[in-house]
Short mmCIF file of C-alpha atoms in Angstrom, two decimals:
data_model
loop_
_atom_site.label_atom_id
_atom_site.label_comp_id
_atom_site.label_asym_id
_atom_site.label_seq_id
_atom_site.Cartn_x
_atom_site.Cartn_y
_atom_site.Cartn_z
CA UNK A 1 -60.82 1.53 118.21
CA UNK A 2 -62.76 -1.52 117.92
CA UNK A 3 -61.72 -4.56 119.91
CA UNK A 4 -60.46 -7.61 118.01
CA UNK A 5 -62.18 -9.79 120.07
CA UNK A 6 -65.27 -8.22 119.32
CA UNK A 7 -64.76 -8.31 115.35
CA UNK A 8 -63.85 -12.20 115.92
CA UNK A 9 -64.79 -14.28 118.23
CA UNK A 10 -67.85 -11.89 118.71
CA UNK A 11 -69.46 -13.07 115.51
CA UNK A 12 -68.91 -16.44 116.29
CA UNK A 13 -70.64 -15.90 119.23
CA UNK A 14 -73.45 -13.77 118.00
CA UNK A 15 -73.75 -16.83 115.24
CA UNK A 16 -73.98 -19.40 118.32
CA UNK A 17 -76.51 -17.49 120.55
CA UNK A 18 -78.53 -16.98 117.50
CA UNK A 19 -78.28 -20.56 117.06
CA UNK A 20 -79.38 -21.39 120.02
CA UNK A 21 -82.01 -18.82 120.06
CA UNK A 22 -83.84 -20.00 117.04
CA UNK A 23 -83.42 -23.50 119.26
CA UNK A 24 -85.10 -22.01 121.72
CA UNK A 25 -87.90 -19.78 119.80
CA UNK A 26 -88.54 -22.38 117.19
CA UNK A 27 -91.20 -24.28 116.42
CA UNK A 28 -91.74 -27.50 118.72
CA UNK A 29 -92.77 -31.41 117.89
CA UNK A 30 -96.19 -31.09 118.76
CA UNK A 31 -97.12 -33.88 121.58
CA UNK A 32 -99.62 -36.79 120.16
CA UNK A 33 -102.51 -37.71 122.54
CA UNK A 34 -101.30 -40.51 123.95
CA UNK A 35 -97.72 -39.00 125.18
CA UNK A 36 -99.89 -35.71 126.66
CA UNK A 37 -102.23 -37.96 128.42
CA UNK A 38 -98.83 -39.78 129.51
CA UNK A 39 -97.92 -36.82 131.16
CA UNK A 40 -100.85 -35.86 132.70
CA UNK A 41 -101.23 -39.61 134.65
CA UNK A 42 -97.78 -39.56 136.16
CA UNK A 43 -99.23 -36.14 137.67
CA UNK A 44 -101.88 -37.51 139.81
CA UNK A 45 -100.90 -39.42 142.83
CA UNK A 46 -104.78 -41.29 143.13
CA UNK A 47 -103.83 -42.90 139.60
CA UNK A 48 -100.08 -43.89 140.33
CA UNK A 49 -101.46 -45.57 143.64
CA UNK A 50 -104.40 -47.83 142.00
CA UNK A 51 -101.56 -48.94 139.38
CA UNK A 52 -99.79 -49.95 141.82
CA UNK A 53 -102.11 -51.58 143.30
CA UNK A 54 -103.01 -53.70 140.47
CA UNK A 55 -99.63 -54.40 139.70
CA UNK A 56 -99.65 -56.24 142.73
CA UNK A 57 -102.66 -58.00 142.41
CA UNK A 58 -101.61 -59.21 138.72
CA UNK A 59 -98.23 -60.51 140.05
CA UNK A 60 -100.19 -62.27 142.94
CA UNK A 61 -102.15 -63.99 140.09
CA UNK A 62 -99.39 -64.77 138.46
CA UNK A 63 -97.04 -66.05 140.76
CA UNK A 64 -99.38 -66.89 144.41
CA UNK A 65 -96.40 -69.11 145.47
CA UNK A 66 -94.29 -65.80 146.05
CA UNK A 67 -96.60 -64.75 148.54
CA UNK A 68 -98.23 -68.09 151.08
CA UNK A 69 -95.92 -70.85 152.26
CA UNK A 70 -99.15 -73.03 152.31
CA UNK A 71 -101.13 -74.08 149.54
CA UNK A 72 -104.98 -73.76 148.95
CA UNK A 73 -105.62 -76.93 149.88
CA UNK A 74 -104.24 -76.85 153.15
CA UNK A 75 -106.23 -77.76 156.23
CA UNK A 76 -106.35 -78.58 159.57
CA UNK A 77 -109.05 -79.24 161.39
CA UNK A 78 -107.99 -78.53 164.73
CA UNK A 79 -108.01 -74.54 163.66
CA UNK A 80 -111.34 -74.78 162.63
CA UNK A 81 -113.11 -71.26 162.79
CA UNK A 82 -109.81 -69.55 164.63
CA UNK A 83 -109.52 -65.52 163.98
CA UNK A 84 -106.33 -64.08 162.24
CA UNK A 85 -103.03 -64.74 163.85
CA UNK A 86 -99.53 -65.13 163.36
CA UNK A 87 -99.81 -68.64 162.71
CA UNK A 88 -102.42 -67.42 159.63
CA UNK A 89 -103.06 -63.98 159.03
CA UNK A 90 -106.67 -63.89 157.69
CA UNK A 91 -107.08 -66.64 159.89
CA UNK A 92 -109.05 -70.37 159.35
CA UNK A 93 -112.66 -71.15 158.19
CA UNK A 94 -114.97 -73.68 159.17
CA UNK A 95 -112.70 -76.50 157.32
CA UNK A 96 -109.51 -75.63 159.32
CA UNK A 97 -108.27 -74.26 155.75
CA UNK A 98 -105.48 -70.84 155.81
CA UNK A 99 -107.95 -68.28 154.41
CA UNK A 100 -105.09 -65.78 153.66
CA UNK A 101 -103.46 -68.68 151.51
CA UNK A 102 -106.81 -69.48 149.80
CA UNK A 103 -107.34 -65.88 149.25
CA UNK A 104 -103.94 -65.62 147.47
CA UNK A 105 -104.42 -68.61 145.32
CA UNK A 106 -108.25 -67.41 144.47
CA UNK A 107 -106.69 -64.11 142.67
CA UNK A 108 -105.84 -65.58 139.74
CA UNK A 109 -109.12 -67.38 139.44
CA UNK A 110 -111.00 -63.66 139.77
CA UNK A 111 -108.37 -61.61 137.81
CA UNK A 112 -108.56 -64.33 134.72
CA UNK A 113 -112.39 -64.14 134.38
CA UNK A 114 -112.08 -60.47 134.26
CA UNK A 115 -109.24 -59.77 131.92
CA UNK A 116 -111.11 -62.40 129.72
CA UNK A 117 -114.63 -60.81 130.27
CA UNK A 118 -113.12 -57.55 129.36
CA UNK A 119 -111.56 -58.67 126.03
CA UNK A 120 -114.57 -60.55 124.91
CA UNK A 121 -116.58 -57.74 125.41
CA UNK A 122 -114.32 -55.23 123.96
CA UNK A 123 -113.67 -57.18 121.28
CA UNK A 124 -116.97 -58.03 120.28
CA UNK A 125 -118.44 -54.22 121.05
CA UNK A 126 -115.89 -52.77 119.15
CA UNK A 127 -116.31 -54.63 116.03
CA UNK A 128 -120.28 -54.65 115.88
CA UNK A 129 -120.37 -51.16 117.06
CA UNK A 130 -117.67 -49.90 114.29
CA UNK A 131 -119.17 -51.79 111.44
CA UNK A 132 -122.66 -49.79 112.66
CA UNK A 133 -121.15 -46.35 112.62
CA UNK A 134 -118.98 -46.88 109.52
CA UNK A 135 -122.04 -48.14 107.38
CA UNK A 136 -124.96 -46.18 109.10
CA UNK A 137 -128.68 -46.83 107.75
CA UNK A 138 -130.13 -50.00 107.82
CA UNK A 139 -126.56 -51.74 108.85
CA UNK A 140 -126.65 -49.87 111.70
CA UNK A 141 -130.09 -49.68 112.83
CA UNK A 142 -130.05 -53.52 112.35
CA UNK A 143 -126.95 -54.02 114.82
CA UNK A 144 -128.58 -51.22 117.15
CA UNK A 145 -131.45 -53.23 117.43
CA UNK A 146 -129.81 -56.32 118.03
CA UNK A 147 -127.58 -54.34 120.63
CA UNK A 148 -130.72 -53.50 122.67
CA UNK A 149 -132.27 -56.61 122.92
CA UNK A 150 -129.09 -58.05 125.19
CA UNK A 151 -128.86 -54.47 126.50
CA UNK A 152 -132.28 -54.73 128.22
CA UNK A 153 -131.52 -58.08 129.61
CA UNK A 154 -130.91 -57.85 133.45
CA UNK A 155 -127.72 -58.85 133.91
CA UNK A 156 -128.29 -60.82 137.09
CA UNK A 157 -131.33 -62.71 135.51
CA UNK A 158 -129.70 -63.23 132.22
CA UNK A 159 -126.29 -65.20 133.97
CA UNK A 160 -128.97 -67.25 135.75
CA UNK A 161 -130.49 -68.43 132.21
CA UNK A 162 -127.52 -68.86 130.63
CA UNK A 163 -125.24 -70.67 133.07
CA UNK A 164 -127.97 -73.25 134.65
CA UNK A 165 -128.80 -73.99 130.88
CA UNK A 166 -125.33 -74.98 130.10
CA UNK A 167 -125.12 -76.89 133.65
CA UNK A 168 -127.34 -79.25 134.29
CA UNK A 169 -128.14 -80.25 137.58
CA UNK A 170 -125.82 -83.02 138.47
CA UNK A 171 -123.30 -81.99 136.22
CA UNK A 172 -119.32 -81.42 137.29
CA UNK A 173 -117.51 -79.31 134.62
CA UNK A 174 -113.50 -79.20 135.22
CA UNK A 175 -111.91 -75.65 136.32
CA UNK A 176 -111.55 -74.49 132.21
CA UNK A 177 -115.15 -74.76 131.34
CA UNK A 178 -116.44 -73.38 134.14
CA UNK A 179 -113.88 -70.50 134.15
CA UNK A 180 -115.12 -70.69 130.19
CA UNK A 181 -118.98 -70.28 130.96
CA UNK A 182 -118.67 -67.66 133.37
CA UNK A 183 -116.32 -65.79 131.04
CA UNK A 184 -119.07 -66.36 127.59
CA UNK A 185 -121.99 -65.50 130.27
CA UNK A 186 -120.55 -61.74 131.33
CA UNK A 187 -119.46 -60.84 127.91
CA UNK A 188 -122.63 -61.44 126.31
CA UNK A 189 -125.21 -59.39 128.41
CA UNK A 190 -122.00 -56.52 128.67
CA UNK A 191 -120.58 -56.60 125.28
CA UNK A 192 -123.58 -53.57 124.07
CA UNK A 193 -122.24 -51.12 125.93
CA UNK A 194 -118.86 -51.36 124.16
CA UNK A 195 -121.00 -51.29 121.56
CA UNK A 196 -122.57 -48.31 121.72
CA UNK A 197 -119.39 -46.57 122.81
CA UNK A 198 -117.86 -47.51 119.84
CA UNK A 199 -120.83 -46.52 117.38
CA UNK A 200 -120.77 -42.83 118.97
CA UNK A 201 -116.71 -42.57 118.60
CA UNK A 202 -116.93 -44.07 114.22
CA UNK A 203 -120.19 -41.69 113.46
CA UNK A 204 -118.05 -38.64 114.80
CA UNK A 205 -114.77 -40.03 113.26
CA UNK A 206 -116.04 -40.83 109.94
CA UNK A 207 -116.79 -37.10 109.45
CA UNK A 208 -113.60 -35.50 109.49
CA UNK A 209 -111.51 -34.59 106.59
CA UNK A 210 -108.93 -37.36 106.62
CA UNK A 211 -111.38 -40.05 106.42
CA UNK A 212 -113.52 -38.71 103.61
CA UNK A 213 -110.13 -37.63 101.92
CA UNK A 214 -108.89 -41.19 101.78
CA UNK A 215 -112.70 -42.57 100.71
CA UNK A 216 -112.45 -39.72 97.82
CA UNK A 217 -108.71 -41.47 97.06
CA UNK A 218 -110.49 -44.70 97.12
CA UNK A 219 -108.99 -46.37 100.05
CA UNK A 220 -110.87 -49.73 100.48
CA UNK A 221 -113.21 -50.53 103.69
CA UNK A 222 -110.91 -52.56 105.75
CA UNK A 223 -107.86 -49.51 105.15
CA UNK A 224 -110.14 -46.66 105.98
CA UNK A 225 -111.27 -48.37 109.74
CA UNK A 226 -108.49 -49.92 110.23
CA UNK A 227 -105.84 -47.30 109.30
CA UNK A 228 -107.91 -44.11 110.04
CA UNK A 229 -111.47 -45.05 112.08
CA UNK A 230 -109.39 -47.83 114.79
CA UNK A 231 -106.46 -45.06 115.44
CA UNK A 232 -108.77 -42.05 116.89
CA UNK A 233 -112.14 -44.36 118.49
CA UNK A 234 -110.05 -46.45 120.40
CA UNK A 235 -109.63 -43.98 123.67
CA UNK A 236 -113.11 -43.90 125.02
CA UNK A 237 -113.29 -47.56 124.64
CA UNK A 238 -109.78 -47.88 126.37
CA UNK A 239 -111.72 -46.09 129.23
CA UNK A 240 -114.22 -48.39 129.07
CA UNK A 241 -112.28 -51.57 129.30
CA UNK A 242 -109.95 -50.16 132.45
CA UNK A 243 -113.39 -49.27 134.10
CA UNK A 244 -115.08 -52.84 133.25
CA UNK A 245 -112.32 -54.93 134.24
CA UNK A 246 -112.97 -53.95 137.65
CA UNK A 247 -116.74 -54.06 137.49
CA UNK A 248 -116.40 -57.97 135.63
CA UNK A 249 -113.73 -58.88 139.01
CA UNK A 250 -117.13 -57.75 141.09
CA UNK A 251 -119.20 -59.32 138.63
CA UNK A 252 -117.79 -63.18 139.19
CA UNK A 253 -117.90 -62.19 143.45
CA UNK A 254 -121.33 -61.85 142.61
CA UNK A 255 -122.18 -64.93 140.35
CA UNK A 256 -120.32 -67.23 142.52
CA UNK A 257 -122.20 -65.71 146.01
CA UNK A 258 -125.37 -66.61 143.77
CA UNK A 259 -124.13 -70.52 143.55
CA UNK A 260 -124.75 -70.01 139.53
CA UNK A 261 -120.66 -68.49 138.83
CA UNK A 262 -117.04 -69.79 139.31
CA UNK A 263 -117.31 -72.81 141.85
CA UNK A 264 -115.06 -75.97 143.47
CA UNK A 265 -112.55 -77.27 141.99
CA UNK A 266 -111.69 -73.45 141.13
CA UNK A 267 -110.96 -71.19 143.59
CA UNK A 268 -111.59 -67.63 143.85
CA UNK A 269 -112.50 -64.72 145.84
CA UNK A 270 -116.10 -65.02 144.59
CA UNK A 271 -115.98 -68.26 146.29
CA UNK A 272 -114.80 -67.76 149.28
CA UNK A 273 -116.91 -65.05 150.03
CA UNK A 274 -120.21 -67.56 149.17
CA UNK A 275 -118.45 -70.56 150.93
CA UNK A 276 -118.26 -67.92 154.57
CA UNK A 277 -122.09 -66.54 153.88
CA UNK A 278 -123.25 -68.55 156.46
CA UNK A 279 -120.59 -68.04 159.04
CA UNK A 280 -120.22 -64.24 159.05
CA UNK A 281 -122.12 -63.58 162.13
CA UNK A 282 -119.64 -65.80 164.17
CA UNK A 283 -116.40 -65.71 162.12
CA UNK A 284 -116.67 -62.35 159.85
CA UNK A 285 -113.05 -62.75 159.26
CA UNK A 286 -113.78 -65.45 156.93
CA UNK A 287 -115.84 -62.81 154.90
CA UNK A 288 -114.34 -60.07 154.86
CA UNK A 289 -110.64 -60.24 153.85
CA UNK A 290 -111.61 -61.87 150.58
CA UNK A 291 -114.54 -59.26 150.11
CA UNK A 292 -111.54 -56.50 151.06
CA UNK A 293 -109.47 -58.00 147.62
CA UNK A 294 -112.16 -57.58 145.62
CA UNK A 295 -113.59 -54.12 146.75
CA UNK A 296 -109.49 -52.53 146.52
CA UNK A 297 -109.07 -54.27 143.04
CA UNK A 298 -112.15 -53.11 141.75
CA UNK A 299 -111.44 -49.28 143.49
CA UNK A 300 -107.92 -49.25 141.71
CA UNK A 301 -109.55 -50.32 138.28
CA UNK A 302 -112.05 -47.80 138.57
CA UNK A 303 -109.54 -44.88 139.83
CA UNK A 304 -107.40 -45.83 137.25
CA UNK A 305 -109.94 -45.73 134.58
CA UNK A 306 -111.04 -42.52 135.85
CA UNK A 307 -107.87 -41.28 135.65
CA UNK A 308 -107.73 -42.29 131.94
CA UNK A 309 -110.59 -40.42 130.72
CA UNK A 310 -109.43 -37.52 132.50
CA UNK A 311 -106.33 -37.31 130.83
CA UNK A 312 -107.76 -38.88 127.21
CA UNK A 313 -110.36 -35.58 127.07
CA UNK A 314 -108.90 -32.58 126.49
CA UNK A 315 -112.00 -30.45 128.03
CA UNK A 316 -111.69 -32.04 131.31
CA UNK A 317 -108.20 -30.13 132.33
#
């Protein structure tokens, strides 16, 4: 005899399993890039600790007050040249000023002129170097051209040029124009490699299906790189930007050690490190807690972009 159970509730249950079966077996959403590469950075422990990392640094930038109970322009004489101690943790320079505090309150300075720097120069790259690829021929050998002539400037040299042009000896910009110069300065001798990134990304874009199908439709200019071109080049420049940001924090240490960057009334790491040049031999601490900010920052920026590109490139896994 057959079991009622069986002729009932079995088919119900058959029905169900089936259900969730076909749940199961059926086809999935498949991931877009930027969820998979999502998943791949919480994965790696190197990336998760330079975001953190810069996370700090950003909310030391944006709120220093959080973190020193003095201000930058604190000093006292009678601590003039004393090593790190509880009293001051990095310690005082030759001014009797708290270098931890000063090193605090110079973040913001440093982070500013490369978050700026970066979008400048990704900005500008992005459009020249997607207007090149998109139009090709004498549009882009034009713009190539152009691209190479800052390209084989020397960076170094070319900041010297441009910022003692703009200041004049004798001259005393506030803290906004200088930041301003240094900013202008970086972006235009960098702003060709984000350039040239971008060009490479639009020639190979502009050949796939989807874009010639919507120039056969007769989607206008601005809707085809905007809508279709933008969407799929933007990763390696992405990449590019993480990577630079790091490299334009280093950049300013640099200018500013050179006497020709970010200098009083501003404060910044750049400057502290040029302000202790002369005292390292007999008061390194004054040197090298500021020059320890700058090489973590720009260590996470780089891990981090690393990490990006890694997990943005498919081939790479």
């Amino acid at each position: 005899m057959t079991d009622p159970n069986l002729v009932g509730g079995g088919g119900a249950d058959a029905a169900e399993l089936s259900r969730v079966d076909d749940s199961a077996t059926g086809p999935q959403k498949p991931r877009s890039l930027w969820s998979d590469a999502w998943r791949q950075l919480r994965r790696k422990p190197a990336v998760l600790a330079s975001a953190v990392i810069i996370l700090f640094v950003v909310l030391i930038a944006i709120a220093p007050g959080l973190f020193s109970s003095r201000d930058a322009g604190f000093s006292d004489l009678a601590h003039a040249n004393e090593g790190p101690s509880a009293d001051a943790w990095f310690g005082y320079d030759n001014q009797g000023q708290d270098v931890y505090a000063r090193t605090i309150y110079g973040t913001r300075a440093s982070v500013l002129v490369g978050l700026f720097s970066t979008l400048v120069t990704v900005l500008l790259g992005s459009v020249i170097g997607i207007i090149a690829g998109y139009y090709g021929r004498l549009v882009d050998s034009l713009l190539s051209r152009f691209g190479d002539i800052f390209a084989g400037l020397p960076f170094v040299l070319g900041a010297i040029v441009i910022l003692t042009t703009f200041n004049a000896p004798g001259s005393n910009p506030g803290a906004v124009t200088i930041i301003v110069q240094v900013v202008c300065s970086i972006a235009v001798l960098s702003w060709p490699v984000g350039m040239r990134i971008m060009r490479s990304a639009t020639l190979v874009a502009k050949q796939l299906d989807y874009v010639k199908a919507a120039r056969g439709l007769g989607a206008s200019t601005p809707r085809i790189i905007f809508r279709h071109l933008l969407p799929n080049t933007i990763a390696p420049v992405l990449v590019y930007a993480t990577i630079a940001l790091g490299a334009f924090i280093g950049a300013e240490a640099t200018l500013a050690y050179l006497g020709i960057g970010v200098r009083a009334p501003v404060i910044s790491w750049g400057v502290l490190i040029a302000d202790s040049r002369d005292y390292f031999r007999n008061d390194p601490h004054m040197l090298l807690f500021p020059g320890a900010f700058v090489t973590l920052t720009v260590l996470a920026f780089v891990m981090l972009g690393d990490g990006i590109r890694d997990a943005l490139d498919p081939k790479s896994r």
